[in-house]
Short mmCIF file of C-alpha atoms in Angstrom, two decimals:
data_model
loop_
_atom_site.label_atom_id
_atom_site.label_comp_id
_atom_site.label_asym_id
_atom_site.label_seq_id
_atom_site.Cartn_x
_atom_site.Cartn_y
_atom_site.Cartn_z
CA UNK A 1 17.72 106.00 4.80
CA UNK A 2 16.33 107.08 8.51
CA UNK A 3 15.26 111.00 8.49
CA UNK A 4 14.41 113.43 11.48
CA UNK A 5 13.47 116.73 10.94
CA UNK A 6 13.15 119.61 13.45
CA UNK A 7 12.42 123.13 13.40
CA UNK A 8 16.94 123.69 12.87
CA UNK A 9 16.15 127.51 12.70
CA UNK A 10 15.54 129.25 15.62
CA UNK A 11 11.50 129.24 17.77
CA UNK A 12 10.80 132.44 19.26
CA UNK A 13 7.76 132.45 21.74
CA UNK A 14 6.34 135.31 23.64
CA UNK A 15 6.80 134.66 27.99
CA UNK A 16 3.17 132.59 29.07
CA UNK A 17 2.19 131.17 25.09
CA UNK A 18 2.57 127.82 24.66
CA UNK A 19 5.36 126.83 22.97
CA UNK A 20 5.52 124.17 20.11
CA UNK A 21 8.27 122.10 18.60
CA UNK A 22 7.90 119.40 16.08
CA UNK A 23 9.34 116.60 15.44
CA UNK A 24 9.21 114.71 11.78
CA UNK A 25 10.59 111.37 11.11
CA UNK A 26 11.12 108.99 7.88
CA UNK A 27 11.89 105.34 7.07
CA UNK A 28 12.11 104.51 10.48
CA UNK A 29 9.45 102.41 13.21
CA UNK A 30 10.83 103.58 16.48
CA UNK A 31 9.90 101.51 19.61
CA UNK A 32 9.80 104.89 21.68
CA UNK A 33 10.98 108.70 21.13
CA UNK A 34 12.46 111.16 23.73
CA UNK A 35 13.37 114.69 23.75
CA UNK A 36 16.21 116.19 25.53
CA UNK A 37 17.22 119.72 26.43
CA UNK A 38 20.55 121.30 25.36
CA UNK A 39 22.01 124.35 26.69
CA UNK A 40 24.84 125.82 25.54
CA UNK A 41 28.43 124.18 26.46
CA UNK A 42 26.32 121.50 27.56
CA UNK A 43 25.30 117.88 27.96
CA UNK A 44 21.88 116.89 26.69
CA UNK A 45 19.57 116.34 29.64
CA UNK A 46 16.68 114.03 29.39
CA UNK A 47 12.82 115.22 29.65
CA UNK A 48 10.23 112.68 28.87
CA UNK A 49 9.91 109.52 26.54
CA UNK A 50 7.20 108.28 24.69
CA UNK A 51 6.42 104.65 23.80
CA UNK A 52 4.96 103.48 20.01
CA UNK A 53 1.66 102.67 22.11
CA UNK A 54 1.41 105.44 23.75
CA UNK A 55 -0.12 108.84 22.12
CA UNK A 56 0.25 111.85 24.56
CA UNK A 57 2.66 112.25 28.22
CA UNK A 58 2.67 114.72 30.42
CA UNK A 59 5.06 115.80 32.81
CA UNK A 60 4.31 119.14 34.92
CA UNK A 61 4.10 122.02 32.04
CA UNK A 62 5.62 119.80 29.18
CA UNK A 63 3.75 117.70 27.17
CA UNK A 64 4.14 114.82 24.43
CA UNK A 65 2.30 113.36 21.54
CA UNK A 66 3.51 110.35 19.09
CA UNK A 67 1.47 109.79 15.92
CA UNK A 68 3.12 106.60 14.55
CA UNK A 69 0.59 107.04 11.59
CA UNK A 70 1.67 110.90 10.85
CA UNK A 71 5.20 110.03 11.98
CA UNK A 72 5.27 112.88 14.48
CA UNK A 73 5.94 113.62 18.19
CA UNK A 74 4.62 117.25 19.06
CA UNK A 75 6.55 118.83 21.94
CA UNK A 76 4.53 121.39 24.15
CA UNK A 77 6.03 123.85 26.91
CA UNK A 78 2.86 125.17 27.98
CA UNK A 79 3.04 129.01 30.37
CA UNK A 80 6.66 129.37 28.88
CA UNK A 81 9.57 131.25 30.56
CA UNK A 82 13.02 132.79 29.86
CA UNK A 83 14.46 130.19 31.54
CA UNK A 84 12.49 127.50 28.91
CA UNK A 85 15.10 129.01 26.34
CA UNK A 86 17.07 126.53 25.28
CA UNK A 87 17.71 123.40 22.01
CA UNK A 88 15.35 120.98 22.45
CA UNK A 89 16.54 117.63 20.48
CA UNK A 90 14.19 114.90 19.26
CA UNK A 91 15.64 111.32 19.68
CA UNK A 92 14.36 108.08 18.24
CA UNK A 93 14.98 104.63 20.15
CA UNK A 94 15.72 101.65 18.07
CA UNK A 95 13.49 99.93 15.75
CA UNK A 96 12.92 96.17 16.37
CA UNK A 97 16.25 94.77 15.97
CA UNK A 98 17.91 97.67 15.45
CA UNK A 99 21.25 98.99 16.77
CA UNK A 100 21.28 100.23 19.81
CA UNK A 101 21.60 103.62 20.72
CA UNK A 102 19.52 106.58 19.83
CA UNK A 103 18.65 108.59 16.41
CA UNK A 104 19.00 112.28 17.13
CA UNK A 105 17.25 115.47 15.13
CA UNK A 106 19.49 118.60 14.81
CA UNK A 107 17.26 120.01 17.36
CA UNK A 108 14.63 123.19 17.77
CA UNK A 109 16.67 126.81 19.07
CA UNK A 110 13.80 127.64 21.18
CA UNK A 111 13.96 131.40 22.59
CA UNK A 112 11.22 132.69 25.40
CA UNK A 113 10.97 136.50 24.98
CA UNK A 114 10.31 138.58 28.29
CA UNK B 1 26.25 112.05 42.78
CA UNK B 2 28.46 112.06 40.02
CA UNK B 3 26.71 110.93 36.99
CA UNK B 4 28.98 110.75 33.73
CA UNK B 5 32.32 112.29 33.86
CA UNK B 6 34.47 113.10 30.86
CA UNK B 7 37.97 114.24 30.61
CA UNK B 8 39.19 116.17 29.04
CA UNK B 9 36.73 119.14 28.83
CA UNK B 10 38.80 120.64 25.83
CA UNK B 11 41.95 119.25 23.88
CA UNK B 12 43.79 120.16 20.99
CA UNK B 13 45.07 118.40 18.57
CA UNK B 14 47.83 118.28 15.86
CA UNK B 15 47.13 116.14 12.87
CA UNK B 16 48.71 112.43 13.17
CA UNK B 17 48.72 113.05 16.98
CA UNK B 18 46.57 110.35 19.20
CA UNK B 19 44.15 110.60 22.48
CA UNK B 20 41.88 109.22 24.67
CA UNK B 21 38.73 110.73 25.90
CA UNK B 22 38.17 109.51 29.52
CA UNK B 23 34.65 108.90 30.26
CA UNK B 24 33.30 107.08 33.74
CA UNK B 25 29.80 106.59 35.15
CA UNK B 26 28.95 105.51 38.69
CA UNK B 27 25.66 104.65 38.04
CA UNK B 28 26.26 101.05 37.41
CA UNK B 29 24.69 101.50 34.15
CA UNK B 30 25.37 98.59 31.71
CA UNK B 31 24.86 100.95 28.67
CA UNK B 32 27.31 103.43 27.34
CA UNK B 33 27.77 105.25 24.28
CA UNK B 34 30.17 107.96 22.39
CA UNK B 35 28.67 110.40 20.59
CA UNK B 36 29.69 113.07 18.43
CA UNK B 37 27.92 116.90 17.93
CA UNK B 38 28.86 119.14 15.04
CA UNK B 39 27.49 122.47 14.39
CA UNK B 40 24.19 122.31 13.30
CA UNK B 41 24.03 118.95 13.04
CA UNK B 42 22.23 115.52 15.72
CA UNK B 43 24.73 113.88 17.68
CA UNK B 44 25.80 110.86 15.76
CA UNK B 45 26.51 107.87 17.31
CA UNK B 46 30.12 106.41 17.30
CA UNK B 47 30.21 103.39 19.34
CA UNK B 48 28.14 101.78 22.07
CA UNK B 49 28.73 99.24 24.93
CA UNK B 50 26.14 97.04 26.23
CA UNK B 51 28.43 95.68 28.93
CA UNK B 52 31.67 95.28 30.54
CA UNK B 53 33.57 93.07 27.49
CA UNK B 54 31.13 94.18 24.57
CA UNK B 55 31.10 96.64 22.25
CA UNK B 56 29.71 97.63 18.98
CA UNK B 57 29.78 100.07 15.94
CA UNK B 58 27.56 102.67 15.51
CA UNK B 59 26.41 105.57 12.96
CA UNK B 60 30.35 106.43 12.33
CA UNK B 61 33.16 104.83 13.89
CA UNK B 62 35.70 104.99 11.46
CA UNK B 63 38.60 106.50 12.99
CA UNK B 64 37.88 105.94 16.61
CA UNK B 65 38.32 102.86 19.28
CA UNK B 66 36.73 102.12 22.10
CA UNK B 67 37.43 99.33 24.84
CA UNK B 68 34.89 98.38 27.90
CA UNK B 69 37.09 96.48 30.58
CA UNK B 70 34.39 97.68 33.49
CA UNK B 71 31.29 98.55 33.83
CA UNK B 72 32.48 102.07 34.91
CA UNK B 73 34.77 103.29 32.27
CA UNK B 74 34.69 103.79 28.08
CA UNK B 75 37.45 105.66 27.13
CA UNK B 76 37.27 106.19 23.26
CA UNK B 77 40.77 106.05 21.10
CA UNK B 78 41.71 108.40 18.33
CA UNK B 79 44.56 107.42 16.00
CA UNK B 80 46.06 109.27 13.80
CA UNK B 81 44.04 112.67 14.25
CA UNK B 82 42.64 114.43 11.06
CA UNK B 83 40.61 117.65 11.21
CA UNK B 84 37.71 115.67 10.38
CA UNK B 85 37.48 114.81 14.09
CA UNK B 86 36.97 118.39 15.54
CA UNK B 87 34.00 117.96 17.34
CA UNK B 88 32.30 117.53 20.61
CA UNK B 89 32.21 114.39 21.77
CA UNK B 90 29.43 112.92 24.50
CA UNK B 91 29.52 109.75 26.40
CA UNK B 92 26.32 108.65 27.41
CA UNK B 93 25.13 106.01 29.65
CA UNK B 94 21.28 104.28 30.78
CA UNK B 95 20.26 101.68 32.50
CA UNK B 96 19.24 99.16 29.81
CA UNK B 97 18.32 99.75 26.42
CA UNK B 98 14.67 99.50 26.68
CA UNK B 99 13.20 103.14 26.37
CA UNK B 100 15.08 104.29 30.09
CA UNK B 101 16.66 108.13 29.68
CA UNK B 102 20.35 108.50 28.87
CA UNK B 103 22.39 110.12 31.00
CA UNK B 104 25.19 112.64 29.32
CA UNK B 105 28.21 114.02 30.62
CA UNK B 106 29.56 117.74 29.84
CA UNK B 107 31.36 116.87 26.72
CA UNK B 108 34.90 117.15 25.31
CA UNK B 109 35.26 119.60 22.90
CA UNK B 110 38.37 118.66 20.43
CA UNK B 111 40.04 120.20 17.51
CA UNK B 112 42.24 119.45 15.45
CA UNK B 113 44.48 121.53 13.46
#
């Protein structure tokens, strides 16, 4: 059966590092992968997406990679801030002919220290 | 700019008792979906809609409905409660289903005792 695995146990990252969250997946061929945020008492809110032919997107200090080989997506927050602190959830989209809808990871607790 | 609206934002339950979570998008998305979050766990998907008169199971949709008369509105049914339910529940909604970002609303959180 379809597996994602994420860092479930809490990240905690020192203000300014570079944080990183990964994202494991098995018996699965996604056509793309996105990660959301979560905070809590909250909706998910989408960040970036990453296509099967695709290996690395950036958007301002976030960053992607997608290893379709490895079966990984690597999830950067590069110059990281309090305010970064938040679950950060993995989601596969469908495989060809797949249901719709997305596969989602238990998500990363990610914590920015002052 | 509303986005996705759900209503209730909390509800509770008795066992046997049935609801309807209220969820509406203004986005004129044709895709919308029902998801469920327990502790610790990925959302899990429930049902999904990929238009006004179409729906479809998805990871676990035993014990739930769902209609989609309009492309604004996917309430999702609960008959017969059981404490198996308590959860928080997230409609969802995107443009198509072709890699665009879904778009969540605040969630209901439900339990039932």
């Amino acid at each position: 059966s379809q597996k994602i695995e994420q860092n479930s146990e809490a990240l905690n990252i020192q203000e300014g590092k570079t944080a990183t969250l990964t994202c494991n997946y098995t018996n699965y061929s996604p056509a793309y992968l996105q990660w959301y945020r979560q905070d809590p008492g909250r909706g998910p809110v989408f960040l970036l997406l990453i296509r099967e032919n695709e290996k690395e997107k950036r958007k301002e200090r976030l960053k992607v990679t997608f290893d379709t080989t490895l079966k990984q997506s690597l999830f950067h927050i590069t110059a990281s801030q309090p305010a970064d602190s938040a679950t950060y959830l993995c989601a596969l989209g469908p495989s060809g002919g797949g249901a719709d809808g997305l596969t989602f990871g238990k998500g990363t607790h990610l914590i920015i220290q002052p | 700019n509303a986005g996705v609206t759900q209503t209730p934002k909390f509800r509770i339950l008795k066992i046997g008792q049935s609801m309807t979570l209220q969820c509406t998008q203004d986005m004129n998305h044709n895709y919308m979906y029902w998801y469920r979050q327990d502790p610790g766990m990925g959302l899990k998907l429930i049902y999904y809609s990929v238009g006004a008169g179409i729906t479809d199971k998805g990871e676990v949709p035993n014990g739930y409905n769902v209609s989609r008369s309009t492309t604004e509105d996917f309430p999702l049914r609960l008959e017969l409660a059981a404490p198996s339910q308590t959860s928080v529940y997230f409609c969802a909604s995107s443009p198509d289903r072709a890699g665009t970002e879904a778009f969540f609303g605040q969630g209901t959180r439900l339990t039932v005792v």
